Structures are given as C-alpha cells and as structure tokens.
mmCIF file of C-alpha atoms and ligand atoms in Angstrom:
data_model
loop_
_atom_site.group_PDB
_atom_site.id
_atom_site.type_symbol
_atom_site.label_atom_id
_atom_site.label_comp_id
_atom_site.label_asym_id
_atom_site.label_seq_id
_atom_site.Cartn_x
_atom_site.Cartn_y
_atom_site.Cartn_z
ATOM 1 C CA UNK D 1 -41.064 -26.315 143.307
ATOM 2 C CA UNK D 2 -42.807 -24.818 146.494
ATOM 3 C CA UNK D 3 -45.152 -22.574 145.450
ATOM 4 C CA UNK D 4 -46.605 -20.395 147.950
ATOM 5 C CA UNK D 5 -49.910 -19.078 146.793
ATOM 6 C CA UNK D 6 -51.573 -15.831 148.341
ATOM 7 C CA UNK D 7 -55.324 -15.292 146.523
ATOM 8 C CA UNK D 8 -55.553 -11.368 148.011
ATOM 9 C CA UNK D 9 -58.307 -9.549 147.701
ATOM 10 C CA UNK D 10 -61.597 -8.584 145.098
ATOM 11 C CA UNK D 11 -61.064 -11.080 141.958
ATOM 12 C CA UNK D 12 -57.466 -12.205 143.194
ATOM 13 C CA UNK D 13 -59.083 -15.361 144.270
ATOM 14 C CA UNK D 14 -61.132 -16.252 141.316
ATOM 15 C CA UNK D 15 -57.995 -15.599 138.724
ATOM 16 C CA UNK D 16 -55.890 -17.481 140.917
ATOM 17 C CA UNK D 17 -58.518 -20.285 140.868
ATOM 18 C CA UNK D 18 -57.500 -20.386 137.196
ATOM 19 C CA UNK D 19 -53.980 -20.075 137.142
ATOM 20 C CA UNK D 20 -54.021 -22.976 140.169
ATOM 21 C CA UNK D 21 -55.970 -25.295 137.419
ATOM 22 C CA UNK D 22 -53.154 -24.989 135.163
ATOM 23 C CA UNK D 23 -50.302 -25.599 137.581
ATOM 24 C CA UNK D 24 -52.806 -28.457 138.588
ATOM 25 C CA UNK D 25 -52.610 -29.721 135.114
ATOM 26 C CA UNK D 26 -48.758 -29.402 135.031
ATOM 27 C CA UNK D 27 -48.370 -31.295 138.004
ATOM 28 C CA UNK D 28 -50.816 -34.184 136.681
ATOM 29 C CA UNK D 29 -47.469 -34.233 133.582
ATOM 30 C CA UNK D 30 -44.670 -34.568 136.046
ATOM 31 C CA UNK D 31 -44.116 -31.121 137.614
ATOM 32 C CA UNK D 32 -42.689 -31.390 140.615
ATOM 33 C CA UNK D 33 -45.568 -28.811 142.057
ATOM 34 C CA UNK D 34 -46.217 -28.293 145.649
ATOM 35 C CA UNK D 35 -48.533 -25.617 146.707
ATOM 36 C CA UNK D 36 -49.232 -23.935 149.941
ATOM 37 C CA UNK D 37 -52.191 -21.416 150.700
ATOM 38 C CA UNK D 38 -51.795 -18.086 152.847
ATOM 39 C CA UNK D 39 -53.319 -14.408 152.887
ATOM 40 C CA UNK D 40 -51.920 -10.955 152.284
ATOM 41 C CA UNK D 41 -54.174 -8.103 152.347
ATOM 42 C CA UNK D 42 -57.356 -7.207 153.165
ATOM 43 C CA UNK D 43 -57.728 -11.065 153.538
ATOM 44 C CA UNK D 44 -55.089 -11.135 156.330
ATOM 45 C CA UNK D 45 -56.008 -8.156 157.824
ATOM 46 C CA UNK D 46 -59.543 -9.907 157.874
ATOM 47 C CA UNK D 47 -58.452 -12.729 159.453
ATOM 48 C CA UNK D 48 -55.405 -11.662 161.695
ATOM 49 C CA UNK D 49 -56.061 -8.058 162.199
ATOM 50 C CA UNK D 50 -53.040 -6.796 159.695
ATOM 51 C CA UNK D 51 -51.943 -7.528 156.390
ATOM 52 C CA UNK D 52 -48.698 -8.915 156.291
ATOM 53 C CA UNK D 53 -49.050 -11.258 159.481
ATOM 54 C CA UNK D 54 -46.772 -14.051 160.739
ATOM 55 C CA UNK D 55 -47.645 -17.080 159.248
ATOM 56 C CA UNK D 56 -47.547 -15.398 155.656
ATOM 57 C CA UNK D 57 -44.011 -14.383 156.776
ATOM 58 C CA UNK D 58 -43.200 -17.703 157.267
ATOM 59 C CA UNK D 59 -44.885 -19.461 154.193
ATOM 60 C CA UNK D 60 -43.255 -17.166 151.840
ATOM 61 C CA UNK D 61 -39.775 -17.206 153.167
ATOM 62 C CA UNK D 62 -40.316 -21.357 152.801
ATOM 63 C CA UNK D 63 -41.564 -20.733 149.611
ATOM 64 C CA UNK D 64 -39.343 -21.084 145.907
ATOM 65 C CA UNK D 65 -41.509 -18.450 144.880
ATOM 66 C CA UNK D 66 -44.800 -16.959 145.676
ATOM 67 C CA UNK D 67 -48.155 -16.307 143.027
ATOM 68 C CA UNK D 68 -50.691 -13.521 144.407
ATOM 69 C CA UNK D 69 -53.344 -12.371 142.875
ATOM 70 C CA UNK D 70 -54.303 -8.879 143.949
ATOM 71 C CA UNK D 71 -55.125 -6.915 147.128
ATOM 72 C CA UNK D 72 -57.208 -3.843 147.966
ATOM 73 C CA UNK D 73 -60.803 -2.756 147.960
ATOM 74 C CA UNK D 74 -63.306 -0.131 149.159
ATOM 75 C CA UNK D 75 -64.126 -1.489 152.688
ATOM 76 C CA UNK D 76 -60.314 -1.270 153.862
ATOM 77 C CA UNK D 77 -59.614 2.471 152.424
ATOM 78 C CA UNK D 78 -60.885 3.606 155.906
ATOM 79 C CA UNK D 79 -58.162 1.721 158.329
ATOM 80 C CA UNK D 80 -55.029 3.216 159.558
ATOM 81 C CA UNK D 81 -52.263 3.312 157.258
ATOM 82 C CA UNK D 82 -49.872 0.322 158.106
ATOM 83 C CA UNK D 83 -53.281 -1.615 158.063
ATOM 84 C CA UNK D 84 -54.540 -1.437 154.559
ATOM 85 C CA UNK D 85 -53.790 -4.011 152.278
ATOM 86 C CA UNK D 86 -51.231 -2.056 149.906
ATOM 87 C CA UNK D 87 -49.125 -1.916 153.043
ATOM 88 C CA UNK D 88 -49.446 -5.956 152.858
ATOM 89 C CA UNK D 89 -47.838 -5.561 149.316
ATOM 90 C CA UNK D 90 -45.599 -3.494 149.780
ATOM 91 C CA UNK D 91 -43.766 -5.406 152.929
ATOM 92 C CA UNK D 92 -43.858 -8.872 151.199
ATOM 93 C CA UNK D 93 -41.762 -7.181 148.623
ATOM 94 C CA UNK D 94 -39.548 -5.120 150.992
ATOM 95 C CA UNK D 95 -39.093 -8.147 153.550
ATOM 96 C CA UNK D 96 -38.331 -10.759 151.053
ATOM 97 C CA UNK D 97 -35.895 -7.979 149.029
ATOM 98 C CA UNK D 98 -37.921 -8.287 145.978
ATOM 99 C CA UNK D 99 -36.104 -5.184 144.545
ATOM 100 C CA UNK D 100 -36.251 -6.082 140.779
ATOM 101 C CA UNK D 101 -39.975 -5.855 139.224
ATOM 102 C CA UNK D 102 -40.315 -6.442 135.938
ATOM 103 C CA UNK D 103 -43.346 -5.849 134.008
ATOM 104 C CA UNK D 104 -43.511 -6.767 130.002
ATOM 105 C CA UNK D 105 -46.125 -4.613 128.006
ATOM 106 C CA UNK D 106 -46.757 -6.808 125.197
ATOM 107 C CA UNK D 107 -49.000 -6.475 122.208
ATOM 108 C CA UNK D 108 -51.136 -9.819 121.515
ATOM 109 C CA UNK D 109 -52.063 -9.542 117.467
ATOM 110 C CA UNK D 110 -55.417 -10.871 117.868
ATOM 111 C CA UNK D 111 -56.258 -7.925 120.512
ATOM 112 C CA UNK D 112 -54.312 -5.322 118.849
ATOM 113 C CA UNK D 113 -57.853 -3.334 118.327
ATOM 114 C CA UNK D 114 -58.312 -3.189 122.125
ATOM 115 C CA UNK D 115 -55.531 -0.635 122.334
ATOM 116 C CA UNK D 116 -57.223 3.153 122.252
ATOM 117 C CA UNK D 117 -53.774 3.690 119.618
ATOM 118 C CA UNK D 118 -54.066 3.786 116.492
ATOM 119 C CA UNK D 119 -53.137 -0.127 115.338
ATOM 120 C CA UNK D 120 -49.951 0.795 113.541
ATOM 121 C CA UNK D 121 -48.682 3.004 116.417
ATOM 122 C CA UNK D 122 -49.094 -0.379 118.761
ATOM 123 C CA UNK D 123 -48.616 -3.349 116.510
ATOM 124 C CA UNK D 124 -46.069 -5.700 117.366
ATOM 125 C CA UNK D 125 -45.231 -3.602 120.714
ATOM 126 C CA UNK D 126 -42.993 -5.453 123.226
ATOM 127 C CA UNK D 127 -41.721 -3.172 125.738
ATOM 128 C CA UNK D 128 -40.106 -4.773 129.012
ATOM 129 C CA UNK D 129 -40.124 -2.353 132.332
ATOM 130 C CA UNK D 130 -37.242 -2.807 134.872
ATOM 131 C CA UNK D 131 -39.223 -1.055 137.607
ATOM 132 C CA UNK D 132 -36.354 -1.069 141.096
ATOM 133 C CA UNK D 133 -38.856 -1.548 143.822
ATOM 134 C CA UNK D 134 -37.594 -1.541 147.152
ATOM 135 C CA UNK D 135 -36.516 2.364 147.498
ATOM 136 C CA UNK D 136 -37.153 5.398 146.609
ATOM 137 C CA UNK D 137 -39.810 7.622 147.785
ATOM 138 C CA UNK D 138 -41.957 4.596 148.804
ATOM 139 C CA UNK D 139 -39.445 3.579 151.275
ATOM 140 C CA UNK D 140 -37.416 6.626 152.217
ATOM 141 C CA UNK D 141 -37.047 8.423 155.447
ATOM 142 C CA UNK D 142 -38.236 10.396 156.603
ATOM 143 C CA UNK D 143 -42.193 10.082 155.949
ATOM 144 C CA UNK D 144 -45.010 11.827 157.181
ATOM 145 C CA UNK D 145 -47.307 14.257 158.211
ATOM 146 C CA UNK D 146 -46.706 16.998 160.960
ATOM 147 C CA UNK D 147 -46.825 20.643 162.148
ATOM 148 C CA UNK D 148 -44.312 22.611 161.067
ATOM 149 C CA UNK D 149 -42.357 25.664 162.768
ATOM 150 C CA UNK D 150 -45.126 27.828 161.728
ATOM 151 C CA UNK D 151 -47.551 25.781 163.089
ATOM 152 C CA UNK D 152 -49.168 24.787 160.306
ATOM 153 C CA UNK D 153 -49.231 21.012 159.277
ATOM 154 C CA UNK D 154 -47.436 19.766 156.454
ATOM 155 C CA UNK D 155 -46.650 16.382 154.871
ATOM 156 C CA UNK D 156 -42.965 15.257 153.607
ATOM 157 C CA UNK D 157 -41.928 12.123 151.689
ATOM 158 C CA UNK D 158 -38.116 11.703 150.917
ATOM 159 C CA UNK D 159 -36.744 10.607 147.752
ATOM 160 C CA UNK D 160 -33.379 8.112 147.973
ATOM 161 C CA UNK D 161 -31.551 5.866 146.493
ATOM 162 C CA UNK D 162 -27.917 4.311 147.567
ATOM 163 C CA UNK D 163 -25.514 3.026 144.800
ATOM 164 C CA UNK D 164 -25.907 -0.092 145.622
ATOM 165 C CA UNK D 165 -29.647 -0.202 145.166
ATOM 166 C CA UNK D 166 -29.132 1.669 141.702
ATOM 167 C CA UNK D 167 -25.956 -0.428 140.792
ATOM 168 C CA UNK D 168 -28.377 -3.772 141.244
ATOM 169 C CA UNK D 169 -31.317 -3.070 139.624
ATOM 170 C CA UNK D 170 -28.678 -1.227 136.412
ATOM 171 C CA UNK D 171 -27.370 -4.883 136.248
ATOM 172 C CA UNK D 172 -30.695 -6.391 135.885
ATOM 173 C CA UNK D 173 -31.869 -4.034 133.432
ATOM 174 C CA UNK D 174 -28.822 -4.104 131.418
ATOM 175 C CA UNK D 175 -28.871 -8.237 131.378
ATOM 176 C CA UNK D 176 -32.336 -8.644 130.202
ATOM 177 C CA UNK D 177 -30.998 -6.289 127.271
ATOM 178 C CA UNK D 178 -28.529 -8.330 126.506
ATOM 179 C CA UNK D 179 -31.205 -11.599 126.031
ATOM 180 C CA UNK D 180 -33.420 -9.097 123.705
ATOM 181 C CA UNK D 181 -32.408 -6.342 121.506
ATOM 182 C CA UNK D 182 -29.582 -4.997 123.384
ATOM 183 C CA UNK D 183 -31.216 -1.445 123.630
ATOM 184 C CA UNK D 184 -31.642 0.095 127.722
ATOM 185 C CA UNK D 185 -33.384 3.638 128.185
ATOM 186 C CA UNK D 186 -32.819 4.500 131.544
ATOM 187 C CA UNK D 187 -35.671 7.035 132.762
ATOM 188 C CA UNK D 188 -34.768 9.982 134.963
ATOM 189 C CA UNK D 189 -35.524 13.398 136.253
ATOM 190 C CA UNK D 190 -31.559 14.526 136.035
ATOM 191 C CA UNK D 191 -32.761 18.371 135.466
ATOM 192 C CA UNK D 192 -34.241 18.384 138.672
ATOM 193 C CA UNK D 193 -33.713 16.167 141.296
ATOM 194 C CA UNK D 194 -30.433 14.885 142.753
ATOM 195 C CA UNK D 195 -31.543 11.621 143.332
ATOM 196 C CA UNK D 196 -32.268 10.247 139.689
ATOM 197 C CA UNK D 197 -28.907 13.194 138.733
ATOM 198 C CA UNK D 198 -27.225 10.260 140.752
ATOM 199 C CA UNK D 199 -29.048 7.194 139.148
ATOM 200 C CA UNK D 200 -28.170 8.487 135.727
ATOM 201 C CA UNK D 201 -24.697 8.445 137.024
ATOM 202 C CA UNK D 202 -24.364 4.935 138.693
ATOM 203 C CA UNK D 203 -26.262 3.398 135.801
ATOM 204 C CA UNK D 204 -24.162 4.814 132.529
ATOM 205 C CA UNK D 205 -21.152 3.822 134.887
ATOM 206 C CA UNK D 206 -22.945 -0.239 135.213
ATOM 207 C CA UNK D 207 -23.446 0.336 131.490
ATOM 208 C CA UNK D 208 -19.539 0.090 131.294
ATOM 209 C CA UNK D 209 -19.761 -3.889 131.983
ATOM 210 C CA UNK D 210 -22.253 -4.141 129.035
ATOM 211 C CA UNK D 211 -20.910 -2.602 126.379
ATOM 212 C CA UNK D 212 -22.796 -4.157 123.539
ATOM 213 C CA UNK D 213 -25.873 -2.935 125.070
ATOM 214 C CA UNK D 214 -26.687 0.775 123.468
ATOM 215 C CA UNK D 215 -28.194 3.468 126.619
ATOM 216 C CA UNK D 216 -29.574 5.808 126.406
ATOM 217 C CA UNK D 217 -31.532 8.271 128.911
ATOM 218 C CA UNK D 218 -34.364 10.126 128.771
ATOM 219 C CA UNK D 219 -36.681 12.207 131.162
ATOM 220 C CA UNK D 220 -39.520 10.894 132.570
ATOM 221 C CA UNK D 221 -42.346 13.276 131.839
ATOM 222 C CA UNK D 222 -40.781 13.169 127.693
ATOM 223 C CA UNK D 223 -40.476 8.839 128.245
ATOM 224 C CA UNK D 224 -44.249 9.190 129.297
ATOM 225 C CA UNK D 225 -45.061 11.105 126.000
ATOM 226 C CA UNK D 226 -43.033 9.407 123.864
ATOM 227 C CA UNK D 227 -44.678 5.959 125.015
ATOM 228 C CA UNK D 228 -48.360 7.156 123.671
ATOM 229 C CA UNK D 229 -46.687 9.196 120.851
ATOM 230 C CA UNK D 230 -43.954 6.619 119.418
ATOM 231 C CA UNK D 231 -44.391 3.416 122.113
ATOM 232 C CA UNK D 232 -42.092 0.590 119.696
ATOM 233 C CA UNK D 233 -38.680 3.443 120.059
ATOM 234 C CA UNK D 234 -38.757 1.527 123.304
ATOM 235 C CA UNK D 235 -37.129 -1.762 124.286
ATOM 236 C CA UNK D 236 -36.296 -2.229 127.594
ATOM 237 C CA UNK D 237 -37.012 0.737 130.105
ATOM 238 C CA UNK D 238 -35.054 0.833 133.789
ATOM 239 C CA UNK D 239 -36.454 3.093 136.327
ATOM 240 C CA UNK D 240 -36.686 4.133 139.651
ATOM 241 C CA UNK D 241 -40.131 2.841 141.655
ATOM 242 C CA UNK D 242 -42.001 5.511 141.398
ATOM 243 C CA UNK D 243 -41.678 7.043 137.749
ATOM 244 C CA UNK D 244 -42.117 2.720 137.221
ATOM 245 C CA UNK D 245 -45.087 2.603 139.216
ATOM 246 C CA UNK D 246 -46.668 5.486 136.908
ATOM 247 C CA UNK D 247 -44.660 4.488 133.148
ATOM 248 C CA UNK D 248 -45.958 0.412 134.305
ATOM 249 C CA UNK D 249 -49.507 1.446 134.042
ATOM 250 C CA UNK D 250 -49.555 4.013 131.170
ATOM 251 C CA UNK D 251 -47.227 0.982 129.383
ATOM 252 C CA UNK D 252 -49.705 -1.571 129.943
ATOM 253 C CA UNK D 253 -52.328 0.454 128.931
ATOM 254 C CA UNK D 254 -51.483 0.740 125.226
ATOM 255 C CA UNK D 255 -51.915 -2.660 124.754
ATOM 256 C CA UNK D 256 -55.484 -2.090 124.946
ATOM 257 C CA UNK D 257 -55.757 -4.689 128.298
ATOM 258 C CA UNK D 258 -54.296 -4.378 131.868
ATOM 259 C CA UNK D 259 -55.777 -7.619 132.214
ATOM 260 C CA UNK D 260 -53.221 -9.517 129.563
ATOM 261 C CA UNK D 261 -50.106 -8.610 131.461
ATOM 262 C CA UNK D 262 -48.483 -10.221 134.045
ATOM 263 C CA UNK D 263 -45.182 -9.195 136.727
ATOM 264 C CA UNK D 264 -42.682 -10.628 138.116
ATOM 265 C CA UNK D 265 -40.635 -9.002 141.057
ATOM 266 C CA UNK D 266 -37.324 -10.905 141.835
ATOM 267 C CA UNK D 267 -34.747 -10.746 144.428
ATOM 268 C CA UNK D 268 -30.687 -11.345 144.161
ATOM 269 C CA UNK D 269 -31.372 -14.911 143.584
ATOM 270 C CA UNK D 270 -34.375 -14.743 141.396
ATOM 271 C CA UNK D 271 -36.414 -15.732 144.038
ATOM 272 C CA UNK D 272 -39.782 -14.215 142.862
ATOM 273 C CA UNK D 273 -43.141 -13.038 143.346
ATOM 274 C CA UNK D 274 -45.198 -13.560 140.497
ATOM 275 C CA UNK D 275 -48.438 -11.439 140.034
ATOM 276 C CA UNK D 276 -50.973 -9.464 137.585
ATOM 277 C CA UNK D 277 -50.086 -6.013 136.828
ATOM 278 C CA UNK D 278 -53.882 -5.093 137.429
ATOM 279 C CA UNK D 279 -55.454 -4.664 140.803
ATOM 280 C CA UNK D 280 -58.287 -5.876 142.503
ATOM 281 C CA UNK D 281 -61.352 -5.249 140.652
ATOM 282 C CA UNK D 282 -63.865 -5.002 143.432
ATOM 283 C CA UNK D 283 -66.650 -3.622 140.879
ATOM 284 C CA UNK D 284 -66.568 -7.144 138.849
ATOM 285 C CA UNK D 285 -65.152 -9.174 142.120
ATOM 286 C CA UNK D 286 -67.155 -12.310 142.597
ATOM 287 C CA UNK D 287 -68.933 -12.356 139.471
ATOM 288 C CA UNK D 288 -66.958 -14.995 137.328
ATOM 289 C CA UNK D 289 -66.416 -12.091 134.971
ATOM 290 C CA UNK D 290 -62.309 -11.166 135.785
ATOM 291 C CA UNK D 291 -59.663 -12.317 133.054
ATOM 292 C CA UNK D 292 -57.641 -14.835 134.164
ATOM 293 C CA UNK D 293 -54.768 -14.705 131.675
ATOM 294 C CA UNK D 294 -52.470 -12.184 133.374
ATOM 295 C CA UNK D 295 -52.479 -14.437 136.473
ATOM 296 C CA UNK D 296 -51.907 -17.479 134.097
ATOM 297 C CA UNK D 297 -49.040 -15.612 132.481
ATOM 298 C CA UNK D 298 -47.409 -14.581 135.518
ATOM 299 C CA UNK D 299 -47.411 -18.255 136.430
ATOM 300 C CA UNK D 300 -45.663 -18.657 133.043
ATOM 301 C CA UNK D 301 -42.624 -16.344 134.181
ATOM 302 C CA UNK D 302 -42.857 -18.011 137.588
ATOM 303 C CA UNK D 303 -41.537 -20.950 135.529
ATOM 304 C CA UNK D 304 -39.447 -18.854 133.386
ATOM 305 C CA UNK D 305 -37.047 -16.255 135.998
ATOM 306 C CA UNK D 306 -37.912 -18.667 139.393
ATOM 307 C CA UNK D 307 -37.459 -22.304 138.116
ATOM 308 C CA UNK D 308 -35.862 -21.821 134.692
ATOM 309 C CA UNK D 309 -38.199 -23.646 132.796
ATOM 310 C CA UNK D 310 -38.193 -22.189 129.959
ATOM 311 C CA UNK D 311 -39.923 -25.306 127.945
ATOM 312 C CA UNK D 312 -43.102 -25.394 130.499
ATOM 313 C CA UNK D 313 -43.630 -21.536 130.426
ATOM 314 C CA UNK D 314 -43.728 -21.498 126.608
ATOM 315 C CA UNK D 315 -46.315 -24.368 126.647
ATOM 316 C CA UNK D 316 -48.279 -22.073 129.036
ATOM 317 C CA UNK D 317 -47.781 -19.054 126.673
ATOM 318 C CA UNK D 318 -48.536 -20.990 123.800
ATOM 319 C CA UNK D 319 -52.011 -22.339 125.631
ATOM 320 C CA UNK D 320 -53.115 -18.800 126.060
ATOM 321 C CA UNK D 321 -51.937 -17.603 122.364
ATOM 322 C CA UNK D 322 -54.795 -20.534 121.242
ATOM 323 C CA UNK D 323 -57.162 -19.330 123.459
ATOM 324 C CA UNK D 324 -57.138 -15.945 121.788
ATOM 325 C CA UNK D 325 -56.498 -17.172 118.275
ATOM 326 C CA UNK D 326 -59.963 -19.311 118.732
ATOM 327 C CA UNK D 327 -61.758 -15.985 119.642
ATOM 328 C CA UNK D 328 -62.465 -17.117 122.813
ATOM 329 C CA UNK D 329 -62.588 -13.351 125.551
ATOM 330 C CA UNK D 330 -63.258 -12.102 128.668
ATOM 331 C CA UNK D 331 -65.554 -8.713 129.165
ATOM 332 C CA UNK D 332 -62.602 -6.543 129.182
ATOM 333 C CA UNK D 333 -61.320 -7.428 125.909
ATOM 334 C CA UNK D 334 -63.920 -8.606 124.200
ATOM 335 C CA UNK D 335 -64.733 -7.686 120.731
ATOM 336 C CA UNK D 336 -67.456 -7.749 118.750
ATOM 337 C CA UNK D 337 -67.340 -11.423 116.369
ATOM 338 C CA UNK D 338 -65.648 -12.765 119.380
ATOM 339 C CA UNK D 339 -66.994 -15.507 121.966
ATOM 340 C CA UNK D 340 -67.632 -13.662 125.328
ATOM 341 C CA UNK D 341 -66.633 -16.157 128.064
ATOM 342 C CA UNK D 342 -66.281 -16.138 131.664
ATOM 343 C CA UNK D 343 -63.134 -16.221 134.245
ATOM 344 C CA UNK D 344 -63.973 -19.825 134.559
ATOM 345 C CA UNK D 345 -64.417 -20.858 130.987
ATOM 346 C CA UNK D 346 -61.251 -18.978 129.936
ATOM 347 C CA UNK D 347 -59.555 -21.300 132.794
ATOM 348 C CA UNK D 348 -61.088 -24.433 131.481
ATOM 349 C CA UNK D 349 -59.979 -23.011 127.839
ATOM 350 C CA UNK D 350 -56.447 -22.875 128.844
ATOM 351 C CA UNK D 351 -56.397 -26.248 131.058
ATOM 352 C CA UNK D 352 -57.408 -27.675 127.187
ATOM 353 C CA UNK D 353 -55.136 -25.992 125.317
ATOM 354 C CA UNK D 354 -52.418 -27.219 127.003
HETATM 355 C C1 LIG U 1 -48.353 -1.540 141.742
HETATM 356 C C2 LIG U 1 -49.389 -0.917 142.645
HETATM 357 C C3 LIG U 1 -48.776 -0.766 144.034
HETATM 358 C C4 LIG U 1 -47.584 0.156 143.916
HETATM 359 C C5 LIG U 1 -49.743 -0.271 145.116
HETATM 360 C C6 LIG U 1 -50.991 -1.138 145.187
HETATM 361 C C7 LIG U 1 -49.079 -0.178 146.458
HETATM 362 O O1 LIG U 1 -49.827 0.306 142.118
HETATM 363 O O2 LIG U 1 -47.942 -2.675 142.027
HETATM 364 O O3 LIG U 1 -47.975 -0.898 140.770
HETATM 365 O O4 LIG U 1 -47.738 1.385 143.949
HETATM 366 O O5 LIG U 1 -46.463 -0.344 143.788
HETATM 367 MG MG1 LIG U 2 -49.071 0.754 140.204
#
C-alpha cells in the first residue's frame, strides 16, 4: 500500500500527524504500509513557487492512493489565481481524474447534541453525497473576466457536462445504493438550466441498469431545504460539483461537526484521495487544538474504497466510536460533562483504542 501523504496547509499537518500515528500503528500489526511525504498548497507554492508542482505530480501518480489534510489560508488569498492553494486542490483532482467524491454526513449518537437541529430531526442521520467533481462550472470553458462589446467588463463561467461524465458518476451513485438502502435522489436544476435538464436525463436513463434502486429527483434549492427541514428522507444524494460543493457543507453541518467527517474522491479504478471535508483552520492552526478524527476517518475509507480492507477500516471506525463513547473531545465538539482534549491526545486516544 503506497500511501502518498500531502500535510497542506493551517492544521492539515497537525491532523495528519494523527492519522499518520494510526497507520503507524497498523503497520507495527502487519500492514503492508509505505508512506511517502510531498506538498500541495500553500506549502508547495511556499516551497516551489506554485501549488501543484512536479515532484507532487510524480509522488501521487506513484502513489495507491493519496491522504491530504487541508490547504488554504489568509497569507495566500492575495496571489494570482492559478497560484493559490485551492488551485493546488483542484488540479490533483482534475490530473489524477478523481471525478467521483464522496462525502458521508453521518450522525455519531454520543454528539448528536452538537447538531443546531433539533435531536429527533438528526438522530440516526446517515446521508452519503455522490458529489461528480471534475466538471461542471469549475472546469468549463470558457472562464473569465473581460470587457465586453459595450466596453464594460464582465465576468463569465460556463456550466457543462458531457454524457460520459454524467453517465460515470450516475453509475457510482447508483452502486453505492445498491450496498445501502437502495434509495438515489439525484439533485438538479431541470426548470432552468440545460445542463442539469440533461443530467436528469442521462442519469434516470443509467438508472435503467439498476432497477432495484428507487430515483428519484429533486431541485436543488428544495434538496437544500428539505435537508435542514426533513434531513433522514435522504439516503444517497448524486449531484453535479457545484450544487455538491454547496449540499456537502450544509450536509455536514447538521451533524453538529465538520470536523467528524471525512471524503473520499475516487477515480475509474478507485484510485483515491482521501481527505477531511473541513478546511484549513488557520484561526486554531498550530495550536494542538484541531480534531483529528475526520482525517483518521478518511484514512479509514482509504482502507475501505482504495485497498478493500474492509476488516482494518472498521477497527479504525470502531477506535474512534470508543474514543467518543469514553467522553473524550476536541474544542469543536466538546460538551459540557465531557473531557476536553487536544489534537494530540485525541491521536494518542485512538492509537490506544485500537
Ligand atoms: C471543497 C472545497 C473546495 C471546492 C475548494 C477549497 C476549492 O470547498 O472541497 O468542497 O470548492 O471543491
Ligand atoms: Mg466546499
């Protein structure tokens, strides 16, 4: 298992620390674990002048599958565009065709009073978002910002997708239904825009190949009020990258803690990279204060979707379940009764547990 491991930016490298202890502790049982260092970011961009350079390239193509921990931060919102560290992100996942992101919003019990819902609306939630994450506005040309006829300046992004793109991520979507409750709502904007008009298409068409699996569709501005308003009608959502990008966060959110949930983003061969769903923290970076367990988790479905070890990520999942059950919490979802602990000490908790 080469493991190519990219710290980032703000508290990536301290939560990364953590989840690097446990795959340290994995490896001491027989793992077959090899690890390899490299930067993305403001890190790269820091030490090579950009944030995707060369010799990340290359360590993550060699790579099985790649952990990061986040990128961003204050000091690199002033540099040119292709130079900021989102840029970094979003060309790892682009160059090694990471087009299927998937990004579970799951409900721990013991922190199900973190949540700003009310405890029934949220208890026992366990939504998973299919987010497609190669196309799309992010990626679509034409892009950018110039004077029109009229001589005024205006900006233009372009919305696409191809049916191939839709037809792969539909298959995903529909095939992690099948391993859950066989339910798929596939999120759109049908009324108004042609592109998703044409997703809805090519994905009730895929649905044809899955027939036990029930679709439905909805639109995304009612999918983003039915998640605070009646979050458990969902199972598994598919959508486009942007509505994804938004539905991701709002999801994550009712589960009272970005900093529980982890990501994975796979390509046609489950080739992954494996990161938090949070971002870089730069107001808490450095501090020893950052939670740890998303990271840890996302190392779990690194074993899970990259090297189909199902046993070893439950044992992971199962470490970080006792962690919580014993009370032990980071600042960000700590609660009052509980023991207050830093990014360290919940490492060290979870290196016991296992
Ligand atoms: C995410 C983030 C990224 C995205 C940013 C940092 C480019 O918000 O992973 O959801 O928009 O995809
Ligand atoms: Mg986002």
């Amino acid at each position: 298992m080469k493991i190519a491991i990219l710290p980032g930016d703000g508290i990536g490298p301290e939560i990364v620390a953590q989840a690097c202890r446990v795959l340290e502790a994995l490896r001491s049982d027989g793992l077959p674990v090899e690890t390899e260092h490299g930067v993305l970011g403001g890190a790269a961009y820091d030490r090579h002048g950009e944030p995707y350079p060369e010799a990340t390239r290359r360590l993550v193509h060699a790579a099985d599958a790649v952990l990061l921990g986040a990128v961003g931060g204050p000091q690199y919102d002033k540099l040119d565009r292709p130079l900021r560290p989102e840029r970094g992100l979003l060309a790892i996942r682009k160059d090694l065709n990471l087009f299927a992101n998937l990004r579970p919003a799951l409900l721990y019990p013991e922190l199900a009073g973190a949540s700003t819902l009310k405890p029934e609306v949220v208890a026992g939630l366990d939504i998973m978002i299919v987010r497609e994450l190669t196309g799309d506005i992010y990626f679509g040309q034409p892009r950018g910002i110039a004077v029109n006829e009229l001589g005024e300046r205006e900006a233009y992004n372009t919305m696409r997708y191809s049916e191939s793109e839709v037809r792969r991520i539909a298959r995903v979507a529909f095939g992690i239904a099948m391993k859950r409750s066989r339910r798929l709502c596939s999120v759109d904007k049908a009324n108004v825009l042609e592109t998703t008009e044409f997703w809805k298409e090519i994905v009730t068409d895929v649905g044809r190949e899955f027939p036990e699996v029930e679709l439905s569709h909805m639109y995304v501005d009612n999918a983003a009020m039915q998640l605070v308003r009646n979050p458990k009608q969902f199972d598994v959502m598919v959508t486009g990258n942007i509505f994804g990008d938004i539905l991701s966060d709002e999801a994550s959110m009712l589960t009272g803690s970005i900093g529980m949930l982890p990501s994975a983003s796979l390509d046609e061969n489950n080739k992954g990279l494996y990161e938090p769903s949070h971002g870089s923290a730069p107001d808490i970076a450095g501090r020893d204060l950052a939670n740890p367990l998303a990271t840890i988790l996302s190392l779990a479905m690194m074993l899970r979707y990259s090297f189909n070890r199902d046993d070893v990520a439950t044992r992971v999942e199962s470490a970080v379940k006792k962690v919580l059950a014993a009370g032990l919490r980071t600042a960000d979802i700590y609660q009052p009764g509980c023991e207050k602990v830093s990014c360290t000490a919940m490492g060290d908790a979870v290196v016991a547990a296992l």
